[in-house]
mmCIF file of C-alpha atoms in Angstrom:
data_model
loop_
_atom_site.group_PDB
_atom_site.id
_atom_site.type_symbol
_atom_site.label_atom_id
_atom_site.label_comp_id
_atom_site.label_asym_id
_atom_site.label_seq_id
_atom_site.Cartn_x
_atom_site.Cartn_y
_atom_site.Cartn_z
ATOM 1 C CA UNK O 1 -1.206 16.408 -7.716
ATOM 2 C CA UNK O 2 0.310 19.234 -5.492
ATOM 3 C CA UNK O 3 2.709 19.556 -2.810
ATOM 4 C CA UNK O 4 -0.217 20.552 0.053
ATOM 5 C CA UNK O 5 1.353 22.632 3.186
ATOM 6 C CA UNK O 6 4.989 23.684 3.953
ATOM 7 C CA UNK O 7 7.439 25.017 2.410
ATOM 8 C CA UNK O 8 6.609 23.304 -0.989
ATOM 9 C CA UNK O 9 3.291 24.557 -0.945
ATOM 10 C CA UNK O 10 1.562 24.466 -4.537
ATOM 11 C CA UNK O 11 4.205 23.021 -6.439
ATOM 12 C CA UNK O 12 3.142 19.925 -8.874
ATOM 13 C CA UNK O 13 4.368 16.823 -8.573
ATOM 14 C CA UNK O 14 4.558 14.377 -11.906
ATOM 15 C CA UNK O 15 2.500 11.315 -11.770
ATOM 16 C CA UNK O 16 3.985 8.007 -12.674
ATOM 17 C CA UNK O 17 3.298 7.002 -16.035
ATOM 18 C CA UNK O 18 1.130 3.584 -16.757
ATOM 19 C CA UNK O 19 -1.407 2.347 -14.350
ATOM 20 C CA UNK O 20 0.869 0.176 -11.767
ATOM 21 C CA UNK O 21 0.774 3.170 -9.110
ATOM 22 C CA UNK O 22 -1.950 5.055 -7.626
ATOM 23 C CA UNK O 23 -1.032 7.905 -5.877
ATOM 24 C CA UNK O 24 -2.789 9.203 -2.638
ATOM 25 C CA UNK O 25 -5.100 11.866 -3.977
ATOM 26 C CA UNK O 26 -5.191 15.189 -2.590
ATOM 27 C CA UNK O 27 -7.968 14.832 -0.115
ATOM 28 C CA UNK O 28 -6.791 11.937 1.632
ATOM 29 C CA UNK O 29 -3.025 13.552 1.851
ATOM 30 C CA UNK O 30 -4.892 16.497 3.632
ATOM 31 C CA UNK O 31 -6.794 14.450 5.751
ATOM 32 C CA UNK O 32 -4.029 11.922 6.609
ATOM 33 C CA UNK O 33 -1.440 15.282 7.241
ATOM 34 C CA UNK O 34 -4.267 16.740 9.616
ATOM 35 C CA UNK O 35 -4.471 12.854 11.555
ATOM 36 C CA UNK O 36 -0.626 12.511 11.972
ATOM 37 C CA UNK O 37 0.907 16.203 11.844
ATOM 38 C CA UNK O 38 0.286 18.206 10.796
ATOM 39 C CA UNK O 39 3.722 19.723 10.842
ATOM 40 C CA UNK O 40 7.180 18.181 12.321
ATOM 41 C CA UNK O 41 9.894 18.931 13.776
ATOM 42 C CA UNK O 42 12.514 17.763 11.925
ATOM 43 C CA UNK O 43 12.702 13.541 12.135
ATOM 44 C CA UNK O 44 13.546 11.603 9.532
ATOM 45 C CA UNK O 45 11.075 9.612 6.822
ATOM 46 C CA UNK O 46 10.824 6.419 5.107
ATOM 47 C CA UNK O 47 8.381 6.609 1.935
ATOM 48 C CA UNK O 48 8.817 2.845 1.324
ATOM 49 C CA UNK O 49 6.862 2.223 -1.408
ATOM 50 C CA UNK O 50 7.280 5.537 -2.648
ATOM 51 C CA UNK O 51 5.502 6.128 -6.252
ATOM 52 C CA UNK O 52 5.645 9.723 -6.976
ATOM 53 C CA UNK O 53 7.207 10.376 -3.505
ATOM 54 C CA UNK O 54 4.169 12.791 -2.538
ATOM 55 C CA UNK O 55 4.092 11.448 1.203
ATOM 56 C CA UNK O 56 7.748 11.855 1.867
ATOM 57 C CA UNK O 57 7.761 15.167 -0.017
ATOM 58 C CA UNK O 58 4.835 16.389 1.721
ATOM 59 C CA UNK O 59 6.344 15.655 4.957
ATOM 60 C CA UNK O 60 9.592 17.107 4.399
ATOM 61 C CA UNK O 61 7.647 20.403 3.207
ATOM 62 C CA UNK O 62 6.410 20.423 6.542
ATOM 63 C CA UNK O 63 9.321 20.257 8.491
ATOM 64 C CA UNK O 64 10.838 16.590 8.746
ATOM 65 C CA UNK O 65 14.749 16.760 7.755
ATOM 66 C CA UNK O 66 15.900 13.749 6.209
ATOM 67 C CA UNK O 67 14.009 11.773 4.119
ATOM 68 C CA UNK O 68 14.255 8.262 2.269
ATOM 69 C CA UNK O 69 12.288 6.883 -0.684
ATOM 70 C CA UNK O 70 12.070 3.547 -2.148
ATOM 71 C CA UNK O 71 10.929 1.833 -5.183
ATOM 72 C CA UNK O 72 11.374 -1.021 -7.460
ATOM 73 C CA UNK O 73 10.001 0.295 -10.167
ATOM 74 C CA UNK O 74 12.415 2.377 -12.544
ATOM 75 C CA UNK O 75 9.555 4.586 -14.016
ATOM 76 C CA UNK O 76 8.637 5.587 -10.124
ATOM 77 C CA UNK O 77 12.686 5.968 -9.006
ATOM 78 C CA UNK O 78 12.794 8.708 -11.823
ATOM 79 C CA UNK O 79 9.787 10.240 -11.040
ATOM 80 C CA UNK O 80 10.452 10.448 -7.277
ATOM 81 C CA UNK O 81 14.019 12.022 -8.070
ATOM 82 C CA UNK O 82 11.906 14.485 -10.561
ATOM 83 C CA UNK O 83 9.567 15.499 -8.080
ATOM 84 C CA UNK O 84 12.379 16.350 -5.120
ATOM 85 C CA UNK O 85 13.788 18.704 -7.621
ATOM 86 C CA UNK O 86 10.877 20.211 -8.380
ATOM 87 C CA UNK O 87 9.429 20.456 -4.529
ATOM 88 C CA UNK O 88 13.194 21.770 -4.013
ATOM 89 C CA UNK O 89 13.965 18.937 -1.220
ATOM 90 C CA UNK O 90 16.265 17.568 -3.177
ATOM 91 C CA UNK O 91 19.098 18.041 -0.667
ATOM 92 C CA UNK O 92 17.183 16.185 1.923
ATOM 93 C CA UNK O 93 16.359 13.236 0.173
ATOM 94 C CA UNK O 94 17.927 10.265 -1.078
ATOM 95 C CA UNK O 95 16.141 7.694 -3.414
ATOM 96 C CA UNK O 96 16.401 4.121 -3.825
ATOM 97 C CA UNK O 97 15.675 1.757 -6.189
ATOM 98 C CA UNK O 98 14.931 -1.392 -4.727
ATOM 99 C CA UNK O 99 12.725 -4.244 -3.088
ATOM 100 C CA UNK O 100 10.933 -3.357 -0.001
ATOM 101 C CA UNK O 101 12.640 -5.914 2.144
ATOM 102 C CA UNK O 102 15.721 -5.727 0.858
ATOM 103 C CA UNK O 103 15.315 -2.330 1.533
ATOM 104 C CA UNK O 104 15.023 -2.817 4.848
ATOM 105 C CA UNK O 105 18.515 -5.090 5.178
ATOM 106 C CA UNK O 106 20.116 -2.568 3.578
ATOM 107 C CA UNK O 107 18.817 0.262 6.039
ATOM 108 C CA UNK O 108 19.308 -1.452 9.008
ATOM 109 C CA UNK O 109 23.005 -1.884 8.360
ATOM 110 C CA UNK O 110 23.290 1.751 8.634
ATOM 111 C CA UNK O 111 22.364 2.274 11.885
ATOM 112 C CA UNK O 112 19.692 5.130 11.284
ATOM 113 C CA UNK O 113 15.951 5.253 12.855
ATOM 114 C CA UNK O 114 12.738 6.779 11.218
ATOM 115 C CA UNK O 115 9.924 8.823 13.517
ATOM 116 C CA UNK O 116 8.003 8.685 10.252
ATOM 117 C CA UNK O 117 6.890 5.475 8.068
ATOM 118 C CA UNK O 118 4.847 5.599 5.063
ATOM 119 C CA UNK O 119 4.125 2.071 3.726
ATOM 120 C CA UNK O 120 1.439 2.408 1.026
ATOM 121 C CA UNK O 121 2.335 -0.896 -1.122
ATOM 122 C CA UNK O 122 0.205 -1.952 -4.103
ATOM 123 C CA UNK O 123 -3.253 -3.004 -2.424
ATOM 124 C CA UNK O 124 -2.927 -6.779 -3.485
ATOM 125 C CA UNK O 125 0.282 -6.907 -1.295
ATOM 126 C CA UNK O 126 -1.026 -7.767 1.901
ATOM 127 C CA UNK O 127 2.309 -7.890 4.199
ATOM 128 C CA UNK O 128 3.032 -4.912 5.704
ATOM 129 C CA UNK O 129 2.797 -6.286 9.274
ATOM 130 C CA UNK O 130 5.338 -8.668 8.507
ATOM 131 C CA UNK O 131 7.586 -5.610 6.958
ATOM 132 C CA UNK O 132 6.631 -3.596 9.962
ATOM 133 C CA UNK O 133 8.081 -6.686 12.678
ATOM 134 C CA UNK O 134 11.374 -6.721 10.564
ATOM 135 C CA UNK O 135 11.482 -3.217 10.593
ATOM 136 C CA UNK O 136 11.485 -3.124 14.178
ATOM 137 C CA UNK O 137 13.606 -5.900 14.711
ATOM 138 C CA UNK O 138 15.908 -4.263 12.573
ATOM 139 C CA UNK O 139 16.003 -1.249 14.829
ATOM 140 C CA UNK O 140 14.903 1.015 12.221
ATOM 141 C CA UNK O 141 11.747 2.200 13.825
ATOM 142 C CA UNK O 142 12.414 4.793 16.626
ATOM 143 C CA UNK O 143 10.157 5.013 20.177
ATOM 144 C CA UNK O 144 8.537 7.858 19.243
ATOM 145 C CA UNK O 145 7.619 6.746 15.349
ATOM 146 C CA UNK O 146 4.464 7.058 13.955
ATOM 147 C CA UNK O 147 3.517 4.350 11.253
ATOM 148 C CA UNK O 148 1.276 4.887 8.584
ATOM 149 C CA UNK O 149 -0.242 1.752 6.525
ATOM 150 C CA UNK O 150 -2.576 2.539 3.129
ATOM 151 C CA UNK O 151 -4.638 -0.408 1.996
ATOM 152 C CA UNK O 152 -7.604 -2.315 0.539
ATOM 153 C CA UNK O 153 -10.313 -0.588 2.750
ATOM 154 C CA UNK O 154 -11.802 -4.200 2.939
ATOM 155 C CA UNK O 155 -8.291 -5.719 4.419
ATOM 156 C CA UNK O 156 -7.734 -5.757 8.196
ATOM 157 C CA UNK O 157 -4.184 -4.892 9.886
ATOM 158 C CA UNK O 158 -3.513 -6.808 13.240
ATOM 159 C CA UNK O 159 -4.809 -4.428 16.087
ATOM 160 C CA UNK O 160 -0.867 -5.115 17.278
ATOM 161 C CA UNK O 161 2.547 -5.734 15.466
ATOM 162 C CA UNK O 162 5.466 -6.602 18.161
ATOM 163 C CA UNK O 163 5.564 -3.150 20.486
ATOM 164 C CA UNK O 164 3.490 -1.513 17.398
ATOM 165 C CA UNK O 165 -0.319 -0.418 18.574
ATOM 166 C CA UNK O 166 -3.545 0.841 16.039
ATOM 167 C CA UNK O 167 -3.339 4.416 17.244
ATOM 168 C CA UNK O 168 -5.687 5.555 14.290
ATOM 169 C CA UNK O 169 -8.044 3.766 11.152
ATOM 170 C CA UNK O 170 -9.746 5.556 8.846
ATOM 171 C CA UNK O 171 -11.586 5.064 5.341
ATOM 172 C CA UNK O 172 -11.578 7.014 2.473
ATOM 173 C CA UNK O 173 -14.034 4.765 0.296
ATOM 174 C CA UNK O 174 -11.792 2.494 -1.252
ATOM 175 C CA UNK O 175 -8.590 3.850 0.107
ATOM 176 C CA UNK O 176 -8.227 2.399 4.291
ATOM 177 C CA UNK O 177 -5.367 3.966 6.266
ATOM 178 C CA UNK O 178 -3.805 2.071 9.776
ATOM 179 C CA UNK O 179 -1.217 4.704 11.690
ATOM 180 C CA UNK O 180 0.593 2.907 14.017
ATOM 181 C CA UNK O 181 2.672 3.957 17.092
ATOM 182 C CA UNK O 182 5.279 2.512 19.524
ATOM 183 C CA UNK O 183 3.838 1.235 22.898
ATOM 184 C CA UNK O 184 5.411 2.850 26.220
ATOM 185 C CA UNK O 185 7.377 0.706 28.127
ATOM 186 C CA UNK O 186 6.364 -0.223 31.371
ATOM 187 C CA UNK O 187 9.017 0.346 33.726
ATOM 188 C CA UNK O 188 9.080 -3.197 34.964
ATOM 189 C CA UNK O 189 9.721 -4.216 31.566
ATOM 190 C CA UNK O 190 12.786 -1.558 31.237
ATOM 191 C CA UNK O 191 14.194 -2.612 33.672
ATOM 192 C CA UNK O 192 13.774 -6.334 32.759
ATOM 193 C CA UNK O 193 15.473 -4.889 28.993
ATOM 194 C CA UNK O 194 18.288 -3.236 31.264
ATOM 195 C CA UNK O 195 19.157 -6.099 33.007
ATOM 196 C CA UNK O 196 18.984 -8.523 30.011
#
C-alpha cells in the first residue's frame, strides 16, 4: 500500500494489524482519485473511518490542506499517526480516536466545514446516510463538498440524503463506492432561507 499521486508519491503506508480493517487497495484509490480529483486545491478532509488513513493522506498529497482522521480503534489511531509521518503530512493532520458520531458532535462544536468526506465504515455498518444528515445538520459539510461512501457492493445508498444528491456509483467487485454532492439552491429557495 502506497501513497499514489502528489507530493507523497511512492511512499508506503503500514497496514493495520489483525483483520478488522480492509484498506482500499491500490486500484480502486486510483480509480476513485481519477472520479473525484484528481488533484485539489487546498480544502479540508474528513477520513472518518480512517484505518490506515490512505484516503485522507492521499488527498492531502494532492493538494487538500487540512485534514482530519478518525478511528475507534487504537491499533488504527497509531497506525494513521504512523503513516502521516511517514507520507510527511504530519503537520496537516490531526487524528482522533473516537466513535463516528461522537465524532461528529465534537466537530461540529468547532465551527469548521469539510469540501472532502471519506466515510468507508466496516461493510456490515449500514448507516452512513444517517451520519451524512447529521453531518449536514451539523453544518460540517460545506456547499461545494464532495462525499464519498465505500460499501457492500450489494447495499444501496438513498439516491438523496437532505440537500445531498448521487453524483457518481461505481463497483469494484465487492468493493461499491456512492460520491455524493451538495444540491444548488434554487434561488426561490435562497431567498425563502434569507428571509427565514
Amino acid at each position: 500500500m502506497r501513497v499514489i499521486s502528489g507530493t507523497a508519491r511512492g511512499r508506503s503506508l503500514k497496514p493495520v494489524p489483525g483483520m478488522g480493517t480492509r484498506p482500499t487497495t491500490d486500484k480502486v484509490k486510483e480509480a476513485l482519485f481519477s472520479m473525484i480529483g484528481p488533484y485539489f486545491d487546498g480544502g479540508c478532509v474528513l477520513d472518518l473511518f480512517a484505518g490506515t488513513g490512505g484516503l485522507g493522506i492521499e488527498a492531502l498529497s494532492r493538494g487538500a490542506e487540512q485534514a482530519i482522521f478518525v478511528d475507534k480503534d487504537p491499533k488504527a489511531v497509531e497506525v494513521v499517526k504512523h503513516n502521516v509521518q511517514a507520507a510527511g503530512v504530519a503537520e496537516q493532520s490531526e487524528v482522533y480516536r473516537n466513535d463516528a458520531k461522537r465524532a461528529i458532535k465534537a466537530l461540529a462544536k468547532r465551527d469548521i466545514s469539510f469540501e472532502l468526506i471519506f466515510l468507508d465504515p466496516p461493510y456490515r455498518l449500514k448507516d452512513a446516510d444517517e451520519l451524512l444528515e447529521g453531518m449536514w445538520n451539523d453544518g460540517l459539510i460545506s456547499k461545494d463538498a464532495t462525499i464519498v461512501v465505500e460499501h457492500d457492493s450489494k447495499h444501496e445508498y438513498p439516491e438523496e440524503i437532505g440537500p445531498l444528491y448521487v453524483w457518481k456509483k461505481t463497483e469494484y467487485g465487492e468493493i461499491g463506492i456512492t460520491v455524493y454532492r451538495v444540491k444548488e439552491q434554487t434561488e426561490k429557495e435562497a431567498e425563502l432561507e434569507q428571509n427565514a
